[in-house]
């Protein structure tokens, strides 16, 4: 009888290549919002809706009858503003209106009243941290989930010992580190010197090819290393722009970039 040909899952080859890259210390892990959503963080659209809502609530800031009536209309007003402004312009609107209150509003919308110690770690965070001995970890997320997972591996260190950039903007020179390409922010509003969040921030980043985030992205995608992108919808405009130009200039290799949606 003729032998039946066994179909091989093509993904097994991808896993093998990623395994080889990790063994050779040539693996980059690029974590997107999906990695944080598993721990209760909102997606980009939900976050911007919440940011507008909290901004409107902070502007009322009163318990007078008129303010109480206004607060009852916050939800519908916030939704109308979001739909009018569009997702990418929402943060700009709040930034220009709130000014010095912007960082606390972003932190409140992001963490929803949770402290660092309240953030639940999932298996994905521990799995990524377990690869950090031979891989470089990058993220566009503002939260410290991956640092917390690393701190669980090294109990004698604080989670902030693994966060880059440092509060002064310098890159952390630590083998085990999480590079926040668009900055970070804590529940109390403390943040990195640069936070890429508003539409204006993205426009400035587009014009500045020497920006740290752009250098990291270009180095990641043009080197002879392999990049594994996790939990990213590719909705980030700056990341799409970098991919477009690298592809146009034929400077990136499809065989070295893997995306898990």
GROMACS .gro file of N, CA, C and O in nm, residues 66-193:
model
  512
   66UNK      N    1  -2.574   7.200   3.967
   66UNK     CA    2  -2.545   7.213   3.824
   66UNK      C    3  -2.437   7.115   3.780
   66UNK      O    4  -2.443   7.055   3.672
   67UNK      N    5  -2.336   7.098   3.867
   67UNK     CA    6  -2.227   7.006   3.834
   67UNK      C    7  -2.276   6.863   3.835
   67UNK      O    8  -2.233   6.780   3.753
   68UNK      N    9  -2.368   6.829   3.927
   68UNK     CA   10  -2.421   6.694   3.934
   68UNK      C   11  -2.499   6.661   3.807
   68UNK      O   12  -2.491   6.550   3.755
   69UNK      N   13  -2.575   6.760   3.757
   69UNK     CA   14  -2.649   6.739   3.633
   69UNK      C   15  -2.552   6.720   3.518
   69UNK      O   16  -2.570   6.633   3.432
   70UNK      N   17  -2.447   6.803   3.515
   70UNK     CA   18  -2.349   6.793   3.408
   70UNK      C   19  -2.279   6.658   3.408
   70UNK      O   20  -2.253   6.599   3.304
   71UNK      N   21  -2.249   6.607   3.529
   71UNK     CA   22  -2.178   6.481   3.538
   71UNK      C   23  -2.260   6.365   3.484
   71UNK      O   24  -2.206   6.266   3.434
   72UNK      N   25  -2.393   6.377   3.492
   72UNK     CA   26  -2.479   6.271   3.440
   72UNK      C   27  -2.473   6.264   3.288
   72UNK      O   28  -2.511   6.163   3.229
   73UNK      N   29  -2.428   6.371   3.226
   73UNK     CA   30  -2.418   6.374   3.080
   73UNK      C   31  -2.276   6.348   3.031
   73UNK      O   32  -2.250   6.358   2.911
   74UNK      N   33  -2.186   6.316   3.124
   74UNK     CA   34  -2.045   6.298   3.089
   74UNK      C   35  -2.026   6.188   2.985
   74UNK      O   36  -1.954   6.204   2.888
   75UNK      N   37  -2.091   6.074   3.006
   75UNK     CA   38  -2.071   5.959   2.919
   75UNK      C   39  -2.105   5.992   2.774
   75UNK      O   40  -2.027   5.964   2.683
   76UNK      N   41  -2.221   6.052   2.753
   76UNK     CA   42  -2.263   6.084   2.616
   76UNK      C   43  -2.176   6.193   2.556
   76UNK      O   44  -2.142   6.188   2.438
   77UNK      N   45  -2.139   6.293   2.638
   77UNK     CA   46  -2.053   6.400   2.589
   77UNK      C   47  -1.915   6.349   2.551
   77UNK      O   48  -1.860   6.385   2.447
   78UNK      N   49  -1.860   6.261   2.635
   78UNK     CA   50  -1.729   6.203   2.608
   78UNK      C   51  -1.731   6.122   2.479
   78UNK      O   52  -1.639   6.127   2.398
   79UNK      N   53  -1.838   6.046   2.459
   79UNK     CA   54  -1.851   5.964   2.338
   79UNK      C   55  -1.861   6.053   2.214
   79UNK      O   56  -1.800   6.025   2.110
   80UNK      N   57  -1.940   6.160   2.223
   80UNK     CA   58  -1.953   6.253   2.110
   80UNK      C   59  -1.819   6.317   2.076
   80UNK      O   60  -1.783   6.330   1.959
   81UNK      N   61  -1.745   6.357   2.180
   81UNK     CA   62  -1.613   6.416   2.157
   81UNK      C   63  -1.518   6.317   2.092
   81UNK      O   64  -1.446   6.350   1.998
   82UNK      N   65  -1.521   6.194   2.140
   82UNK     CA   66  -1.432   6.091   2.086
   82UNK      C   67  -1.462   6.067   1.938
   82UNK      O   68  -1.371   6.059   1.855
   83UNK      N   69  -1.589   6.056   1.904
   83UNK     CA   70  -1.627   6.031   1.765
   83UNK      C   71  -1.596   6.150   1.676
   83UNK      O   72  -1.561   6.135   1.558
   84UNK      N   73  -1.606   6.270   1.732
   84UNK     CA   74  -1.577   6.392   1.654
   84UNK      C   75  -1.427   6.409   1.632
   84UNK      O   76  -1.382   6.439   1.520
   85UNK      N   77  -1.350   6.389   1.738
   85UNK     CA   78  -1.205   6.410   1.730
   85UNK      C   79  -1.135   6.295   1.658
   85UNK      O   80  -1.037   6.316   1.587
   86UNK      N   81  -1.184   6.175   1.678
   86UNK     CA   82  -1.114   6.058   1.627
   86UNK      C   83  -1.016   6.007   1.731
   86UNK      O   84  -0.970   6.080   1.819
   87UNK      N   85  -0.984   5.877   1.720
   87UNK     CA   86  -0.901   5.813   1.822
   87UNK      C   87  -0.766   5.882   1.840
   87UNK      O   88  -0.721   5.905   1.952
   88UNK      N   89  -0.699   5.913   1.730
   88UNK     CA   90  -0.562   5.962   1.739
   88UNK      C   91  -0.551   6.105   1.788
   88UNK      O   92  -0.445   6.148   1.833
   89UNK      N   93  -0.659   6.182   1.778
   89UNK     CA   94  -0.655   6.323   1.821
   89UNK      C   95  -0.710   6.342   1.961
   89UNK      O   96  -0.698   6.451   2.018
   90UNK      N   97  -0.767   6.237   2.020
   90UNK     CA   98  -0.830   6.251   2.152
   90UNK      C   99  -0.730   6.293   2.259
   90UNK      O  100  -0.756   6.383   2.339
   91UNK      N  101  -0.614   6.225   2.262
   91UNK     CA  102  -0.513   6.256   2.364
   91UNK      C  103  -0.460   6.398   2.347
   91UNK      O  104  -0.429   6.466   2.445
   92UNK      N  105  -0.447   6.444   2.222
   92UNK     CA  106  -0.402   6.581   2.197
   92UNK      C  107  -0.500   6.682   2.256
   92UNK      O  108  -0.460   6.782   2.316
   93UNK      N  109  -0.629   6.655   2.237
   93UNK     CA  110  -0.733   6.743   2.290
   93UNK      C  111  -0.722   6.756   2.441
   93UNK      O  112  -0.725   6.866   2.497
   94UNK      N  113  -0.705   6.642   2.509
   94UNK     CA  114  -0.694   6.644   2.655
   94UNK      C  115  -0.564   6.709   2.698
   94UNK      O  116  -0.560   6.788   2.794
   95UNK      N  117  -0.456   6.681   2.627
   95UNK     CA  118  -0.325   6.737   2.661
   95UNK      C  119  -0.327   6.890   2.658
   95UNK      O  120  -0.275   6.956   2.747
   96UNK      N  121  -0.388   6.945   2.555
   96UNK     CA  122  -0.390   7.092   2.541
   96UNK      C  123  -0.483   7.157   2.643
   96UNK      O  124  -0.459   7.268   2.687
   97UNK      N  125  -0.588   7.085   2.680
   97UNK     CA  126  -0.683   7.141   2.777
   97UNK      C  127  -0.638   7.124   2.921
   97UNK      O  128  -0.654   7.213   3.003
   98UNK      N  129  -0.580   7.008   2.950
   98UNK     CA  130  -0.544   6.977   3.089
   98UNK      C  131  -0.410   7.034   3.130
   98UNK      O  132  -0.387   7.063   3.246
   99UNK      N  133  -0.317   7.044   3.033
   99UNK     CA  134  -0.181   7.094   3.059
   99UNK      C  135  -0.113   7.018   3.173
   99UNK      O  136  -0.082   6.902   3.159
  100UNK      N  137  -0.091   7.080   3.288
  100UNK     CA  138  -0.016   7.015   3.396
  100UNK      C  139  -0.091   6.897   3.458
  100UNK      O  140  -0.032   6.814   3.525
  101UNK      N  141  -0.220   6.889   3.434
  101UNK     CA  142  -0.298   6.777   3.487
  101UNK      C  143  -0.295   6.657   3.394
  101UNK      O  144  -0.354   6.553   3.424
  102UNK      N  145  -0.228   6.669   3.280
  102UNK     CA  146  -0.233   6.564   3.178
  102UNK      C  147  -0.175   6.432   3.228
  102UNK      O  148  -0.237   6.327   3.212
  103UNK      N  149  -0.057   6.435   3.290
  103UNK     CA  150   0.008   6.312   3.335
  103UNK      C  151  -0.079   6.236   3.435
  103UNK      O  152  -0.100   6.115   3.420
  104UNK      N  153  -0.133   6.303   3.539
  104UNK     CA  154  -0.222   6.230   3.631
  104UNK      C  155  -0.346   6.174   3.563
  104UNK      O  156  -0.392   6.065   3.598
  105UNK      N  157  -0.400   6.247   3.465
  105UNK     CA  158  -0.518   6.198   3.394
  105UNK      C  159  -0.485   6.073   3.313
  105UNK      O  160  -0.563   5.977   3.310
  106UNK      N  161  -0.368   6.074   3.248
  106UNK     CA  162  -0.324   5.956   3.171
  106UNK      C  163  -0.307   5.837   3.265
  106UNK      O  164  -0.352   5.726   3.236
  107UNK      N  165  -0.243   5.861   3.379
  107UNK     CA  166  -0.221   5.753   3.477
  107UNK      C  167  -0.353   5.697   3.529
  107UNK      O  168  -0.371   5.575   3.540
  108UNK      N  169  -0.448   5.785   3.557
  108UNK     CA  170  -0.578   5.740   3.608
  108UNK      C  171  -0.654   5.660   3.503
  108UNK      O  172  -0.718   5.558   3.534
  109UNK      N  173  -0.650   5.707   3.378
  109UNK     CA  174  -0.720   5.636   3.270
  109UNK      C  175  -0.654   5.501   3.242
  109UNK      O  176  -0.722   5.404   3.207
  110UNK      N  177  -0.523   5.495   3.258
  110UNK     CA  178  -0.450   5.373   3.227
  110UNK      C  179  -0.466   5.267   3.337
  110UNK      O  180  -0.498   5.151   3.309
  111UNK      N  181  -0.446   5.309   3.463
  111UNK     CA  182  -0.444   5.213   3.574
  111UNK      C  183  -0.579   5.193   3.642
  111UNK      O  184  -0.596   5.097   3.717
  112UNK      N  185  -0.674   5.284   3.618
  112UNK     CA  186  -0.808   5.269   3.674
  112UNK      C  187  -0.806   5.253   3.827
  112UNK      O  188  -0.879   5.172   3.885
  113UNK      N  189  -0.719   5.329   3.893
  113UNK     CA  190  -0.712   5.326   4.038
  113UNK      C  191  -0.628   5.213   4.096
  113UNK      O  192  -0.616   5.203   4.219
  114UNK      N  193  -0.572   5.130   4.013
  114UNK     CA  194  -0.490   5.019   4.063
  114UNK      C  195  -0.348   5.066   4.094
  114UNK      O  196  -0.293   5.151   4.024
  115UNK      N  197  -0.288   5.008   4.195
  115UNK     CA  198  -0.148   5.033   4.227
  115UNK      C  199  -0.062   4.931   4.155
  115UNK      O  200  -0.113   4.833   4.100
  116UNK      N  201   0.069   4.953   4.158
  116UNK     CA  202   0.161   4.859   4.095
  116UNK      C  203   0.142   4.718   4.153
  116UNK      O  204   0.139   4.619   4.079
  117UNK      N  205   0.127   4.711   4.285
  117UNK     CA  206   0.112   4.581   4.351
  117UNK      C  207  -0.019   4.511   4.316
  117UNK      O  208  -0.033   4.390   4.341
  118UNK      N  209  -0.114   4.586   4.261
  118UNK     CA  210  -0.244   4.527   4.226
  118UNK      C  211  -0.244   4.462   4.088
  118UNK      O  212  -0.341   4.392   4.053
  119UNK      N  213  -0.141   4.484   4.009
  119UNK     CA  214  -0.142   4.439   3.871
  119UNK      C  215  -0.118   4.288   3.863
  119UNK      O  216  -0.016   4.238   3.909
  120UNK      N  217  -0.210   4.214   3.802
  120UNK     CA  218  -0.194   4.068   3.794
  120UNK      C  219  -0.103   4.028   3.678
  120UNK      O  220  -0.116   4.078   3.566
  121UNK      N  221  -0.010   3.939   3.705
  121UNK     CA  222   0.078   3.887   3.601
  121UNK      C  223   0.017   3.761   3.542
  121UNK      O  224  -0.040   3.678   3.613
  122UNK      N  225   0.029   3.746   3.411
  122UNK     CA  226  -0.022   3.629   3.342
  122UNK      C  227   0.095   3.545   3.292
  122UNK      O  228   0.212   3.586   3.297
  123UNK      N  229   0.062   3.430   3.238
  123UNK     CA  230   0.168   3.338   3.192
  123UNK      C  231   0.254   3.401   3.084
  123UNK      O  232   0.375   3.378   3.079
  124UNK      N  233   0.194   3.484   2.997
  124UNK     CA  234   0.270   3.546   2.889
  124UNK      C  235   0.384   3.633   2.943
  124UNK      O  236   0.493   3.637   2.888
  125UNK      N  237   0.359   3.702   3.055
  125UNK     CA  238   0.462   3.789   3.113
  125UNK      C  239   0.578   3.707   3.168
  125UNK      O  240   0.695   3.742   3.149
  126UNK      N  241   0.546   3.598   3.234
  126UNK     CA  242   0.651   3.510   3.288
  126UNK      C  243   0.727   3.441   3.175
  126UNK      O  244   0.848   3.420   3.184
  127UNK      N  245   0.656   3.406   3.068
  127UNK     CA  246   0.721   3.340   2.955
  127UNK      C  247   0.820   3.433   2.886
  127UNK      O  248   0.931   3.394   2.849
  128UNK      N  249   0.781   3.559   2.870
  128UNK     CA  250   0.871   3.656   2.808
  128UNK      C  251   0.992   3.681   2.898
  128UNK      O  252   1.106   3.685   2.851
  129UNK      N  253   0.967   3.696   3.028
  129UNK     CA  254   1.078   3.722   3.120
  129UNK      C  255   1.176   3.606   3.124
  129UNK      O  256   1.296   3.623   3.144
  130UNK      N  257   1.124   3.482   3.103
  130UNK     CA  258   1.211   3.364   3.105
  130UNK      C  259   1.307   3.362   2.986
  130UNK      O  260   1.410   3.295   2.990
  131UNK      N  261   1.273   3.436   2.880
  131UNK     CA  262   1.358   3.441   2.761
  131UNK      C  263   1.460   3.555   2.767
  131UNK      O  264   1.544   3.567   2.679
  132UNK      N  265   1.450   3.638   2.871
  132UNK     CA  266   1.530   3.760   2.877
  132UNK      C  267   1.679   3.734   2.894
  132UNK      O  268   1.760   3.825   2.872
  133UNK      N  269   1.717   3.613   2.931
  133UNK     CA  270   1.861   3.586   2.948
  133UNK      C  271   1.935   3.590   2.815
  133UNK      O  272   2.054   3.621   2.810
  134UNK      N  273   1.863   3.559   2.705
  134UNK     CA  274   1.928   3.559   2.574
  134UNK      C  275   1.854   3.644   2.471
  134UNK      O  276   1.888   3.643   2.353
  135UNK      N  277   1.751   3.716   2.515
  135UNK     CA  278   1.673   3.799   2.422
  135UNK      C  279   1.667   3.942   2.471
  135UNK      O  280   1.683   3.970   2.590
  136UNK      N  281   1.641   4.033   2.378
  136UNK     CA  282   1.623   4.174   2.410
  136UNK      C  283   1.473   4.203   2.409
  136UNK      O  284   1.403   4.167   2.313
  137UNK      N  285   1.424   4.268   2.514
  137UNK     CA  286   1.280   4.292   2.527
  137UNK      C  287   1.249   4.439   2.503
  137UNK      O  288   1.306   4.528   2.566
  138UNK      N  289   1.155   4.463   2.411
  138UNK     CA  290   1.110   4.598   2.379
  138UNK      C  291   0.958   4.603   2.391
  138UNK      O  292   0.890   4.502   2.373
  139UNK      N  293   0.904   4.720   2.421
  139UNK     CA  294   0.760   4.736   2.428
  139UNK      C  295   0.719   4.879   2.396
  139UNK      O  296   0.798   4.972   2.413
  140UNK      N  297   0.596   4.895   2.347
  140UNK     CA  298   0.536   5.027   2.330
  140UNK      C  299   0.440   5.057   2.445
  140UNK      O  300   0.380   5.164   2.449
  141UNK      N  301   0.424   4.962   2.538
  141UNK     CA  302   0.332   4.979   2.651
  141UNK      C  303   0.393   5.069   2.758
  141UNK      O  304   0.515   5.073   2.775
  142UNK      N  305   0.307   5.136   2.833
  142UNK     CA  306   0.351   5.227   2.938
  142UNK      C  307   0.363   5.160   3.075
  142UNK      O  308   0.420   5.217   3.167
  143UNK      N  309   0.306   5.042   3.090
  143UNK     CA  310   0.297   4.976   3.221
  143UNK      C  311   0.421   4.892   3.251
  143UNK      O  312   0.500   4.862   3.161
  144UNK      N  313   0.438   4.848   3.378
  144UNK     CA  314   0.557   4.774   3.418
  144UNK      C  315   0.537   4.622   3.432
  144UNK      O  316   0.607   4.556   3.509
  145UNK      N  317   0.441   4.564   3.361
  145UNK     CA  318   0.411   4.422   3.379
  145UNK      C  319   0.531   4.332   3.353
  145UNK      O  320   0.557   4.237   3.428
  146UNK      N  321   0.607   4.361   3.248
  146UNK     CA  322   0.722   4.276   3.216
  146UNK      C  323   0.834   4.293   3.319
  146UNK      O  324   0.905   4.197   3.352
  147UNK      N  325   0.847   4.414   3.372
  147UNK     CA  326   0.946   4.436   3.477
  147UNK      C  327   0.906   4.360   3.604
  147UNK      O  328   0.990   4.305   3.675
  148UNK      N  329   0.776   4.359   3.633
  148UNK     CA  330   0.728   4.285   3.750
  148UNK      C  331   0.757   4.136   3.735
  148UNK      O  332   0.791   4.068   3.833
  149UNK      N  333   0.742   4.085   3.614
  149UNK     CA  334   0.771   3.944   3.589
  149UNK      C  335   0.919   3.915   3.607
  149UNK      O  336   0.958   3.810   3.661
  150UNK      N  337   1.005   4.009   3.565
  150UNK     CA  338   1.149   3.992   3.586
  150UNK      C  339   1.184   3.998   3.734
  150UNK      O  340   1.269   3.923   3.782
  151UNK      N  341   1.118   4.087   3.806
  151UNK     CA  342   1.143   4.098   3.951
  151UNK      C  343   1.102   3.971   4.023
  151UNK      O  344   1.162   3.935   4.125
  152UNK      N  345   1.002   3.900   3.971
  152UNK     CA  346   0.962   3.773   4.031
  152UNK      C  347   1.072   3.668   4.014
  152UNK      O  348   1.085   3.578   4.096
  153UNK      N  349   1.151   3.683   3.909
  153UNK     CA  350   1.263   3.590   3.886
  153UNK      C  351   1.382   3.625   3.972
  153UNK      O  352   1.462   3.539   4.008
  154UNK      N  353   1.396   3.754   4.002
  154UNK     CA  354   1.511   3.802   4.079
  154UNK      C  355   1.459   3.878   4.201
  154UNK      O  356   1.454   4.002   4.201
  155UNK      N  357   1.418   3.808   4.306
  155UNK     CA  358   1.351   3.869   4.422
  155UNK      C  359   1.434   3.976   4.494
  155UNK      O  360   1.377   4.059   4.565
  156UNK      N  361   1.563   3.974   4.478
  156UNK     CA  362   1.647   4.071   4.549
  156UNK      C  363   1.648   4.208   4.480
  156UNK      O  364   1.704   4.304   4.532
  157UNK      N  365   1.589   4.215   4.361
  157UNK     CA  366   1.586   4.341   4.287
  157UNK      C  367   1.445   4.399   4.284
  157UNK      O  368   1.345   4.326   4.296
  158UNK      N  369   1.436   4.531   4.269
  158UNK     CA  370   1.307   4.597   4.254
  158UNK      C  371   1.267   4.592   4.107
  158UNK      O  372   1.352   4.589   4.018
  159UNK      N  373   1.137   4.597   4.082
  159UNK     CA  374   1.091   4.591   3.943
  159UNK      C  375   1.146   4.707   3.861
  159UNK      O  376   1.175   4.691   3.742
  160UNK      N  377   1.162   4.823   3.925
  160UNK     CA  378   1.212   4.940   3.852
  160UNK      C  379   1.358   4.926   3.809
  160UNK      O  380   1.406   5.002   3.725
  161UNK      N  381   1.428   4.828   3.866
  161UNK     CA  382   1.568   4.803   3.826
  161UNK      C  383   1.577   4.747   3.685
  161UNK      O  384   1.686   4.743   3.627
  162UNK      N  385   1.464   4.705   3.630
  162UNK     CA  386   1.464   4.645   3.496
  162UNK      C  387   1.403   4.738   3.391
  162UNK      O  388   1.389   4.698   3.276
  163UNK      N  389   1.366   4.859   3.431
  163UNK     CA  390   1.295   4.950   3.340
  163UNK      C  391   1.390   5.048   3.271
  163UNK      O  392   1.474   5.110   3.334
  164UNK      N  393   1.374   5.059   3.140
  164UNK     CA  394   1.451   5.155   3.062
  164UNK      C  395   1.354   5.228   2.968
  164UNK      O  396   1.261   5.166   2.915
  165UNK      N  397   1.369   5.361   2.950
  165UNK     CA  398   1.478   5.444   2.999
  165UNK      C  399   1.466   5.474   3.149
  165UNK      O  400   1.360   5.457   3.209
  166UNK      N  401   1.576   5.522   3.204
  166UNK     CA  402   1.580   5.564   3.343
  166UNK      C  403   1.503   5.695   3.359
  166UNK      O  404   1.473   5.762   3.260
  167UNK      N  405   1.471   5.736   3.480
  167UNK     CA  406   1.398   5.862   3.500
  167UNK      C  407   1.466   5.984   3.439
  167UNK      O  408   1.399   6.083   3.408
  168UNK      N  409   1.599   5.977   3.420
  168UNK     CA  410   1.668   6.091   3.357
  168UNK      C  411   1.675   6.078   3.205
  168UNK      O  412   1.735   6.160   3.138
  169UNK      N  413   1.612   5.972   3.151
  169UNK     CA  414   1.608   5.955   3.006
  169UNK      C  415   1.718   5.868   2.949
  169UNK      O  416   1.715   5.834   2.831
  170UNK      N  417   1.816   5.830   3.031
  170UNK     CA  418   1.927   5.748   2.983
  170UNK      C  419   1.884   5.602   2.970
  170UNK      O  420   1.796   5.555   3.041
  171UNK      N  421   1.947   5.531   2.876
  171UNK     CA  422   1.918   5.389   2.858
  171UNK      C  423   1.981   5.308   2.970
  171UNK      O  424   2.097   5.328   3.005
  172UNK      N  425   1.905   5.216   3.027
  172UNK     CA  426   1.956   5.130   3.132
  172UNK      C  427   2.059   5.034   3.075
  172UNK      O  428   2.035   4.968   2.974
  173UNK      N  429   2.175   5.025   3.139
  173UNK     CA  430   2.281   4.934   3.093
  173UNK      C  431   2.274   4.805   3.173
  173UNK      O  432   2.363   4.771   3.249
  174UNK      N  433   2.169   4.732   3.153
  174UNK     CA  434   2.147   4.609   3.228
  174UNK      C  435   2.111   4.500   3.129
  174UNK      O  436   2.031   4.522   3.037
  175UNK      N  437   2.170   4.384   3.146
  175UNK     CA  438   2.141   4.272   3.056
  175UNK      C  439   1.992   4.241   3.056
  175UNK      O  440   1.931   4.218   2.951
  176UNK      N  441   1.931   4.240   3.174
  176UNK     CA  442   1.789   4.214   3.187
  176UNK      C  443   1.717   4.348   3.197
  176UNK      O  444   1.717   4.412   3.301
  177UNK      N  445   1.657   4.389   3.089
  177UNK     CA  446   1.585   4.517   3.092
  177UNK      C  447   1.471   4.515   2.991
  177UNK      O  448   1.472   4.440   2.893
  178UNK      N  449   1.371   4.599   3.017
  178UNK     CA  450   1.259   4.618   2.926
  178UNK      C  451   1.270   4.758   2.871
  178UNK      O  452   1.263   4.856   2.946
  179UNK      N  453   1.289   4.770   2.741
  179UNK     CA  454   1.307   4.900   2.676
  179UNK      C  455   1.170   4.953   2.633
  179UNK      O  456   1.108   4.901   2.540
  180UNK      N  457   1.124   5.060   2.701
  180UNK     CA  458   0.996   5.122   2.667
  180UNK      C  459   1.020   5.228   2.558
  180UNK      O  460   1.062   5.340   2.588
  181UNK      N  461   0.993   5.191   2.434
  181UNK     CA  462   1.027   5.280   2.323
  181UNK      C  463   0.946   5.409   2.323
  181UNK      O  464   0.991   5.511   2.272
  182UNK      N  465   0.825   5.405   2.378
  182UNK     CA  466   0.741   5.525   2.382
  182UNK      C  467   0.725   5.580   2.524
  182UNK      O  468   0.635   5.659   2.550
  183UNK      N  469   0.813   5.536   2.614
  183UNK     CA  470   0.812   5.588   2.750
  183UNK      C  471   0.727   5.504   2.844
  183UNK      O  472   0.670   5.402   2.806
  184UNK      N  473   0.720   5.547   2.971
  184UNK     CA  474   0.644   5.477   3.074
  184UNK      C  475   0.580   5.577   3.169
  184UNK      O  476   0.621   5.693   3.175
  185UNK      N  477   0.479   5.530   3.240
  185UNK     CA  478   0.413   5.615   3.339
  185UNK      C  479   0.364   5.526   3.454
  185UNK      O  480   0.325   5.412   3.432
  186UNK      N  481   0.369   5.580   3.576
  186UNK     CA  482   0.328   5.507   3.695
  186UNK      C  483   0.190   5.555   3.741
  186UNK      O  484   0.142   5.660   3.697
  187UNK      N  485   0.125   5.480   3.830
  187UNK     CA  486  -0.011   5.518   3.875
  187UNK      C  487  -0.022   5.657   3.934
  187UNK      O  488  -0.128   5.720   3.926
  188UNK      N  489   0.087   5.710   3.994
  188UNK     CA  490   0.081   5.843   4.054
  188UNK      C  491   0.111   5.955   3.955
  188UNK      O  492   0.115   6.073   3.992
  189UNK      N  493   0.134   5.920   3.828
  189UNK     CA  494   0.162   6.021   3.726
  189UNK      C  495   0.309   6.043   3.699
  189UNK      O  496   0.345   6.117   3.606
  190UNK      N  497   0.397   5.981   3.779
  190UNK     CA  498   0.540   5.991   3.751
  190UNK      C  499   0.568   5.924   3.617
  190UNK      O  500   0.521   5.813   3.592
  191UNK      N  501   0.644   5.991   3.530
  191UNK     CA  502   0.662   5.938   3.396
  191UNK      C  503   0.804   5.962   3.345
  191UNK      O  504   0.881   6.039   3.403
  192UNK      N  505   0.838   5.893   3.239
  192UNK     CA  506   0.968   5.913   3.175
  192UNK      C  507   0.972   6.051   3.111
  192UNK      O  508   0.867   6.112   3.087
  193UNK      N  509   1.092   6.104   3.084
  193UNK     CA  510   1.102   6.238   3.028
  193UNK      C  511   1.021   6.256   2.899
  193UNK      O  512   0.969   6.364   2.873
   0.00000   0.00000   0.00000
